[in-house]
Tab-separated table of N, CA, C and O in Angstrom:
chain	number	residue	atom	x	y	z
A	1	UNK	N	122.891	122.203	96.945
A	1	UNK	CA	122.593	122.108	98.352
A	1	UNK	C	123.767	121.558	99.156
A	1	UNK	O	123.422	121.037	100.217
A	2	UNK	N	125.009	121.555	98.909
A	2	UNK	CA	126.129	121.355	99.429
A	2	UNK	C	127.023	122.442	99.760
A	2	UNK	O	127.093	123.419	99.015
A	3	UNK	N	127.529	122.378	100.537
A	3	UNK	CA	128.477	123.037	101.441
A	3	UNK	C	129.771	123.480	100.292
A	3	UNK	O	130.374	122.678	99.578
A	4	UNK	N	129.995	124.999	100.348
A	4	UNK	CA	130.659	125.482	99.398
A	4	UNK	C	132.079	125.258	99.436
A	4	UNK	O	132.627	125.051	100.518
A	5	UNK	N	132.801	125.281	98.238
A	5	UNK	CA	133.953	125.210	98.333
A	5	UNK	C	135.284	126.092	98.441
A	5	UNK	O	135.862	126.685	97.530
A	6	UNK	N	135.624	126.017	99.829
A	6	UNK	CA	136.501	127.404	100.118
A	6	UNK	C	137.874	126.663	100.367
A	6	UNK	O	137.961	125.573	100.931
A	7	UNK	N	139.143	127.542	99.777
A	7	UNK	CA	140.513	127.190	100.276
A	7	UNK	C	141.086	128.546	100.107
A	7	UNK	O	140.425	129.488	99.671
A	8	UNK	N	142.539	128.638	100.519
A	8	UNK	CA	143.097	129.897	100.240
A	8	UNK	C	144.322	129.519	99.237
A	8	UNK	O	145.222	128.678	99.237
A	9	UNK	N	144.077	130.122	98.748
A	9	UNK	CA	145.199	130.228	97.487
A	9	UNK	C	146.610	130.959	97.598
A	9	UNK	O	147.468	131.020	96.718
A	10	UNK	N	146.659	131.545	98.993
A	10	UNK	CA	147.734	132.155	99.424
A	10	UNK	C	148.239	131.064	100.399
A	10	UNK	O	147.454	130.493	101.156
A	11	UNK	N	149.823	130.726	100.362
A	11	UNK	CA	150.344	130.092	101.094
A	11	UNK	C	150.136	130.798	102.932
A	11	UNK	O	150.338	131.983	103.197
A	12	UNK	N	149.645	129.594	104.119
A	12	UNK	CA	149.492	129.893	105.143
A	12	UNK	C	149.703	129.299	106.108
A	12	UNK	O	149.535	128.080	106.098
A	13	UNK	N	150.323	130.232	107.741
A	13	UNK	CA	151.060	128.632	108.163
A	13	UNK	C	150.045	128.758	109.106
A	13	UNK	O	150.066	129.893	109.582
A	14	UNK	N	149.078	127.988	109.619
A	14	UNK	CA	148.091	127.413	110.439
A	14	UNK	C	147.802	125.873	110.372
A	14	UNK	O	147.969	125.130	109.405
A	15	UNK	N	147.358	125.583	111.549
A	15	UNK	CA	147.366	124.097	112.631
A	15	UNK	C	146.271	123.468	111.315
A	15	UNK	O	146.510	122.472	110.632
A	16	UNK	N	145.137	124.293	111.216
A	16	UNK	CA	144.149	123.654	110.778
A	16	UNK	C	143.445	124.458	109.041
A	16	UNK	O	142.296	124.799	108.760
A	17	UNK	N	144.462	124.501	108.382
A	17	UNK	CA	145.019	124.624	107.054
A	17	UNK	C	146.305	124.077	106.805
A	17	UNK	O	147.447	124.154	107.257
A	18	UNK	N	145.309	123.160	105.392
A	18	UNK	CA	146.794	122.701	104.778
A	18	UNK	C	147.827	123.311	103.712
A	18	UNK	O	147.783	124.512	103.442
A	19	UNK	N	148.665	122.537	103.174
A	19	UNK	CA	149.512	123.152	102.340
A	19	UNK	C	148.409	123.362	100.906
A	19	UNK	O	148.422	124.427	100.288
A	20	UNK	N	147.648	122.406	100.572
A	20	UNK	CA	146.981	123.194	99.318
A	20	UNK	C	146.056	123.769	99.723
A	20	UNK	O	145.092	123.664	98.965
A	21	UNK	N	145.819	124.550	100.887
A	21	UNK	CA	144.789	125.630	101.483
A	21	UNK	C	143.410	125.182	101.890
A	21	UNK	O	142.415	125.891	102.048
A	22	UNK	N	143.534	123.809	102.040
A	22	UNK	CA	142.207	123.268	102.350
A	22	UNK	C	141.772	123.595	103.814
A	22	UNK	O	142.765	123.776	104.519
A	23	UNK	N	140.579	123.728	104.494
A	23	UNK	CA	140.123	124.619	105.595
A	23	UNK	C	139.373	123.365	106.556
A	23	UNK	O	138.348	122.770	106.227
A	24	UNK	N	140.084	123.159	107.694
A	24	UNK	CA	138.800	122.197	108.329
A	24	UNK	C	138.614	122.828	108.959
A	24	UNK	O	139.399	123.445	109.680
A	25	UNK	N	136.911	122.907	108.859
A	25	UNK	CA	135.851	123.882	109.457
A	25	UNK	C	134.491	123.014	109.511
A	25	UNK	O	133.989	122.588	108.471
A	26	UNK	N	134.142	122.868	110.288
A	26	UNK	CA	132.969	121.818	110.786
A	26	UNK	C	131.148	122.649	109.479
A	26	UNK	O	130.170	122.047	109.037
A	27	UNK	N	131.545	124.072	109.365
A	27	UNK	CA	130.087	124.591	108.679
A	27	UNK	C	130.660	124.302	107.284
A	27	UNK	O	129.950	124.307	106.279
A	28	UNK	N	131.917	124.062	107.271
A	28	UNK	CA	132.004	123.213	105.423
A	28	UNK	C	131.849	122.032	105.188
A	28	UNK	O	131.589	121.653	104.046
A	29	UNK	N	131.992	121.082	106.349
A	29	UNK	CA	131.714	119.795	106.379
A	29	UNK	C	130.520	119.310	106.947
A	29	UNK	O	129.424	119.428	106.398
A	30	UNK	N	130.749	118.649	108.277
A	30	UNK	CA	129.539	118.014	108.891
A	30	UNK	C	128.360	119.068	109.498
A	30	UNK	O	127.216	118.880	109.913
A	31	UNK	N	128.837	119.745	109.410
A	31	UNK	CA	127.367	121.131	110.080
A	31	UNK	C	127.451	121.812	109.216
A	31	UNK	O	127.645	122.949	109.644
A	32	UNK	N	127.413	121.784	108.096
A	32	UNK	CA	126.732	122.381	106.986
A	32	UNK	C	125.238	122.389	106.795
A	32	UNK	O	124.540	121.378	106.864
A	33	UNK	N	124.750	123.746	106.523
A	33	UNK	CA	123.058	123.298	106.190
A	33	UNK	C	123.272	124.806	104.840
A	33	UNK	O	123.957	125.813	104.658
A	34	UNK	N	122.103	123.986	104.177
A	34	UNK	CA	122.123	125.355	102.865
A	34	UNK	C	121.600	126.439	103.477
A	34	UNK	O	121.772	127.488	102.857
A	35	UNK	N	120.633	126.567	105.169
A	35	UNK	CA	120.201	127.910	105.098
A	35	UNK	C	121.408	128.745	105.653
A	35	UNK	O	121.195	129.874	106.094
A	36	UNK	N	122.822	128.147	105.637
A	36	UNK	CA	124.092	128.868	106.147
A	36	UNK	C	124.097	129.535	105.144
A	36	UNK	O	124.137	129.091	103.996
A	37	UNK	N	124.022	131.652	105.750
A	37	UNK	CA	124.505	132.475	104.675
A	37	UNK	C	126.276	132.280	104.506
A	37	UNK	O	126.973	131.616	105.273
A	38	UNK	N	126.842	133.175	103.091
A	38	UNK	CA	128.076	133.140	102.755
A	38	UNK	C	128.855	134.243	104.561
A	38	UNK	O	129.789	133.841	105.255
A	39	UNK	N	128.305	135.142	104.717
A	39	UNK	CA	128.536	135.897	105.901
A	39	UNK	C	128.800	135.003	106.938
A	39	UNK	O	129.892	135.138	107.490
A	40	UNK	N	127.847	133.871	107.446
A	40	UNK	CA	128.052	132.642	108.482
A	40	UNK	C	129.486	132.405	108.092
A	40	UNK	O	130.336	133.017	108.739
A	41	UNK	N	129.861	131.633	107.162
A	41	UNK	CA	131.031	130.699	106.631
A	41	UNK	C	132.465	132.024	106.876
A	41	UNK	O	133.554	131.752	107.383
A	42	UNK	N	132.159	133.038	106.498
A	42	UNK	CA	133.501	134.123	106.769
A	42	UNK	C	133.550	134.343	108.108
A	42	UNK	O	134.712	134.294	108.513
A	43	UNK	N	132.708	134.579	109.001
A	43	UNK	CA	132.869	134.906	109.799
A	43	UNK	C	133.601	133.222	110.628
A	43	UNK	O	134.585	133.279	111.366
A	44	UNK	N	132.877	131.871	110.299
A	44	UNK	CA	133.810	131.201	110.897
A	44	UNK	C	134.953	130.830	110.194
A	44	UNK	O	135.447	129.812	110.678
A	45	UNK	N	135.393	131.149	109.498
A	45	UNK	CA	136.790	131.078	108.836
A	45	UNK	C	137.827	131.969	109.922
A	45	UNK	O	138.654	131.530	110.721
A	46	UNK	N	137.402	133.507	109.587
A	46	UNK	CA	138.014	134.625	110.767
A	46	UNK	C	138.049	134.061	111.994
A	46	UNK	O	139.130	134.065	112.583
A	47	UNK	N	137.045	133.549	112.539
A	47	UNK	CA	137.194	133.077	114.095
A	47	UNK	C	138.471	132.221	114.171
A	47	UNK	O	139.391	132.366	114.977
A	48	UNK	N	138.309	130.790	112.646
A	48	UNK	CA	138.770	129.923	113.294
A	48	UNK	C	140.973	130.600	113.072
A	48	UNK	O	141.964	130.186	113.674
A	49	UNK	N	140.856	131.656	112.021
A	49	UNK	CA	142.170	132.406	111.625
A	49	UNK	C	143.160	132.988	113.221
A	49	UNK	O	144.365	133.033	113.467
A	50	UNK	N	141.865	133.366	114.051
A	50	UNK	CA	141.919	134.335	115.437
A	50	UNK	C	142.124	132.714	116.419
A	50	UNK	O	142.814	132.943	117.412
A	51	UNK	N	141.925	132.041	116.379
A	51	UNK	CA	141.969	131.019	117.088
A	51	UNK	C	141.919	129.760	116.892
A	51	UNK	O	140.902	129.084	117.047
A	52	UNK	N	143.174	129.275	116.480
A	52	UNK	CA	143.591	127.814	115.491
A	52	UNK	C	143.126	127.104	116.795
A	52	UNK	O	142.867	127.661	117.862
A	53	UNK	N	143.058	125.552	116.474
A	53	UNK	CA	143.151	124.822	117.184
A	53	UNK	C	143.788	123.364	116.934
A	53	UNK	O	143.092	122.393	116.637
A	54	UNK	N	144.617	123.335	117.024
A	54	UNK	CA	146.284	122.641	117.068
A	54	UNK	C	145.897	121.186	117.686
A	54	UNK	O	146.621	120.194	117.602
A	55	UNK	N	144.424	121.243	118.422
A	55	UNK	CA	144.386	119.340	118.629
A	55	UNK	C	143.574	119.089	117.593
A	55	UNK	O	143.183	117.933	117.749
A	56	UNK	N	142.956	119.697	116.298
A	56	UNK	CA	142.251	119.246	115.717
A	56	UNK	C	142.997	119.664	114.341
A	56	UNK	O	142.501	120.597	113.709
A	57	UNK	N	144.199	119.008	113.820
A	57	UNK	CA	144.736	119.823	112.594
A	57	UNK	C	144.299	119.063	111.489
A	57	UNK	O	143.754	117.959	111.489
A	58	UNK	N	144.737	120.099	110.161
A	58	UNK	CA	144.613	119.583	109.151
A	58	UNK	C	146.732	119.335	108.597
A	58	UNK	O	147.354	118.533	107.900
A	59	UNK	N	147.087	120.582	109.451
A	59	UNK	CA	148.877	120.555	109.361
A	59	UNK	C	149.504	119.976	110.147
A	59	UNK	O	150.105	120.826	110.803
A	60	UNK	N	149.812	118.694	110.604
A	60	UNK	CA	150.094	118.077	111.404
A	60	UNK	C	151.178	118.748	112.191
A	60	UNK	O	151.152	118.833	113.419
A	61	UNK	N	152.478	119.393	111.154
A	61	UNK	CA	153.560	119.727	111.762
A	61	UNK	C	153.523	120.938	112.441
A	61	UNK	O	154.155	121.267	113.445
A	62	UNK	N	152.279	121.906	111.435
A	62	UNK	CA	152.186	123.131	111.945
A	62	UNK	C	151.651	123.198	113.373
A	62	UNK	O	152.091	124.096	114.092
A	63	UNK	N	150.806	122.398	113.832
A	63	UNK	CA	149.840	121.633	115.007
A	63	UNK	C	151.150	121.333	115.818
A	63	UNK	O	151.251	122.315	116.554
A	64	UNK	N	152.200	120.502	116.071
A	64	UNK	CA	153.141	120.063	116.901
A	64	UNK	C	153.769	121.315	117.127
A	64	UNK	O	153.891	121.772	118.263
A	65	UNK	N	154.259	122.015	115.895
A	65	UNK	CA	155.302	123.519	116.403
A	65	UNK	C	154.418	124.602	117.167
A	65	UNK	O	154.993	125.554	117.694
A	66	UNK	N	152.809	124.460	117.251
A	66	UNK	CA	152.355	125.479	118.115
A	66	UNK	C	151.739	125.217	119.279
A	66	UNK	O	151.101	125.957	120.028
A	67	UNK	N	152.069	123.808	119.360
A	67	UNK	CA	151.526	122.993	120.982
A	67	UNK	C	153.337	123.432	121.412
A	67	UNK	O	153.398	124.292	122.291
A	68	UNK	N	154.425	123.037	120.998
A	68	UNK	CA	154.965	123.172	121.752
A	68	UNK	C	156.021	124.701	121.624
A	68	UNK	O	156.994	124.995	122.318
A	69	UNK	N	155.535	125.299	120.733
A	69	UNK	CA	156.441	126.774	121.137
A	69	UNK	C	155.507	128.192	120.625
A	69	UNK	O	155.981	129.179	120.062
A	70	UNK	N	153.902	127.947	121.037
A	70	UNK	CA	152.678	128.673	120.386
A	70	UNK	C	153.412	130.344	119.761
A	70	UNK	O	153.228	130.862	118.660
A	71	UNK	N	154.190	130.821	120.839
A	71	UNK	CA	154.936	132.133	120.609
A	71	UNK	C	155.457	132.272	119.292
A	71	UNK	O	155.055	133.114	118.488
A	72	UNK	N	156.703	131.118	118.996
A	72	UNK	CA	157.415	130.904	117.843
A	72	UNK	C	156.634	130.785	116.724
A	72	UNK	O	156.834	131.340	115.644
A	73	UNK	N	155.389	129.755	117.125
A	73	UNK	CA	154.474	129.541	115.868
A	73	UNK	C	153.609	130.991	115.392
A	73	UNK	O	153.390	131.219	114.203
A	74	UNK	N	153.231	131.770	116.315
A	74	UNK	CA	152.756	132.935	115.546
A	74	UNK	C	153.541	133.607	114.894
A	74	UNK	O	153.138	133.997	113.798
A	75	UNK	N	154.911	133.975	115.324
A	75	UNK	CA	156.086	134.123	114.913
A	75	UNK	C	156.145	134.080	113.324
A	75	UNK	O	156.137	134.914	112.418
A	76	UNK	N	156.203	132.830	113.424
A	76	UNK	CA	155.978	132.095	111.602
A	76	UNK	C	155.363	132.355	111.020
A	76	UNK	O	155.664	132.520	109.838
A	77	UNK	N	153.927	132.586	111.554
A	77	UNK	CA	152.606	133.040	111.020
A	77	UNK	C	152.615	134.274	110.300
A	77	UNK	O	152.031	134.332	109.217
A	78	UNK	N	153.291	135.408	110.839
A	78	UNK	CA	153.722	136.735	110.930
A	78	UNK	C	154.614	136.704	109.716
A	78	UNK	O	154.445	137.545	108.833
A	79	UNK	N	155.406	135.929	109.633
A	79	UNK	CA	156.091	135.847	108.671
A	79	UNK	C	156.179	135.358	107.306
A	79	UNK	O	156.716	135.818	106.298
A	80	UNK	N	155.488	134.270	107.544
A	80	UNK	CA	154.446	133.762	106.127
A	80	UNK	C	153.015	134.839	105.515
A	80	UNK	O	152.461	134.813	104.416
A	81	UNK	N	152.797	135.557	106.496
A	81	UNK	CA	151.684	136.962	105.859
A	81	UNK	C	152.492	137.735	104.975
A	81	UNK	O	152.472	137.813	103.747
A	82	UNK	N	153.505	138.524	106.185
A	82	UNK	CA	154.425	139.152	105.176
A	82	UNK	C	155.165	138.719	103.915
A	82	UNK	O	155.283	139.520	102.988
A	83	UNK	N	155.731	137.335	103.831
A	83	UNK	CA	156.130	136.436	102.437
A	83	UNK	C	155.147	136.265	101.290
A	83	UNK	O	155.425	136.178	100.094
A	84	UNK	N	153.991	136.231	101.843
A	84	UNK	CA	152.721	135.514	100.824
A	84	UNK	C	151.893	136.354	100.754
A	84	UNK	O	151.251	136.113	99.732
A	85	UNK	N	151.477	137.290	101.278
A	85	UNK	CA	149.937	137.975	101.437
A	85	UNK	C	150.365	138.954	101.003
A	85	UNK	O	149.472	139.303	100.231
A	86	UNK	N	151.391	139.922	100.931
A	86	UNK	CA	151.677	141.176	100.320
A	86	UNK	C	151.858	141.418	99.012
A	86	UNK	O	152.101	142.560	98.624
């Protein structure tokens, strides 16, 4: 009856993923309930992929480089897919 355990195993550069792929996401932690289907949890993963949010990080540095140059930081992003995900 606990909130499942998700990380990514592919290196990723986002505000709110860390370096060992850990995910802060409020339906894995504190708003977790067991009647959350696995479909709920992907779909807020994707949301939160489509729309980091950089005042609430888990990457501190990644969080500072996209408050202050957001362009550059997708940039990176783009570039760590292509390095890691292919």
């Amino acid at each position: 009856m606990v909130a499942p355990k998700v990380r990514f195993l592919t290196k990723i550069y986002h505000p709110n993923i860390d370096r060992l792929g850990r995910i802060c996401l409020d339906v894995l932690k504190s708003n977790w309930s067991p009647a959350l289907q696995i479909r709920t949890i992907l779909l807020s993963i994707q949301a939160l992929l489509s729309s980091p949010n950089p005042d609430d990080p888990l990457a501190n540095e990644v969080a500072q480089a996209w408050k202050d140059d957001e362009k550059k930081a997708i940039e990176t992003a783009r570039e760590w897919t292509q390095m890691y995900a292919k």
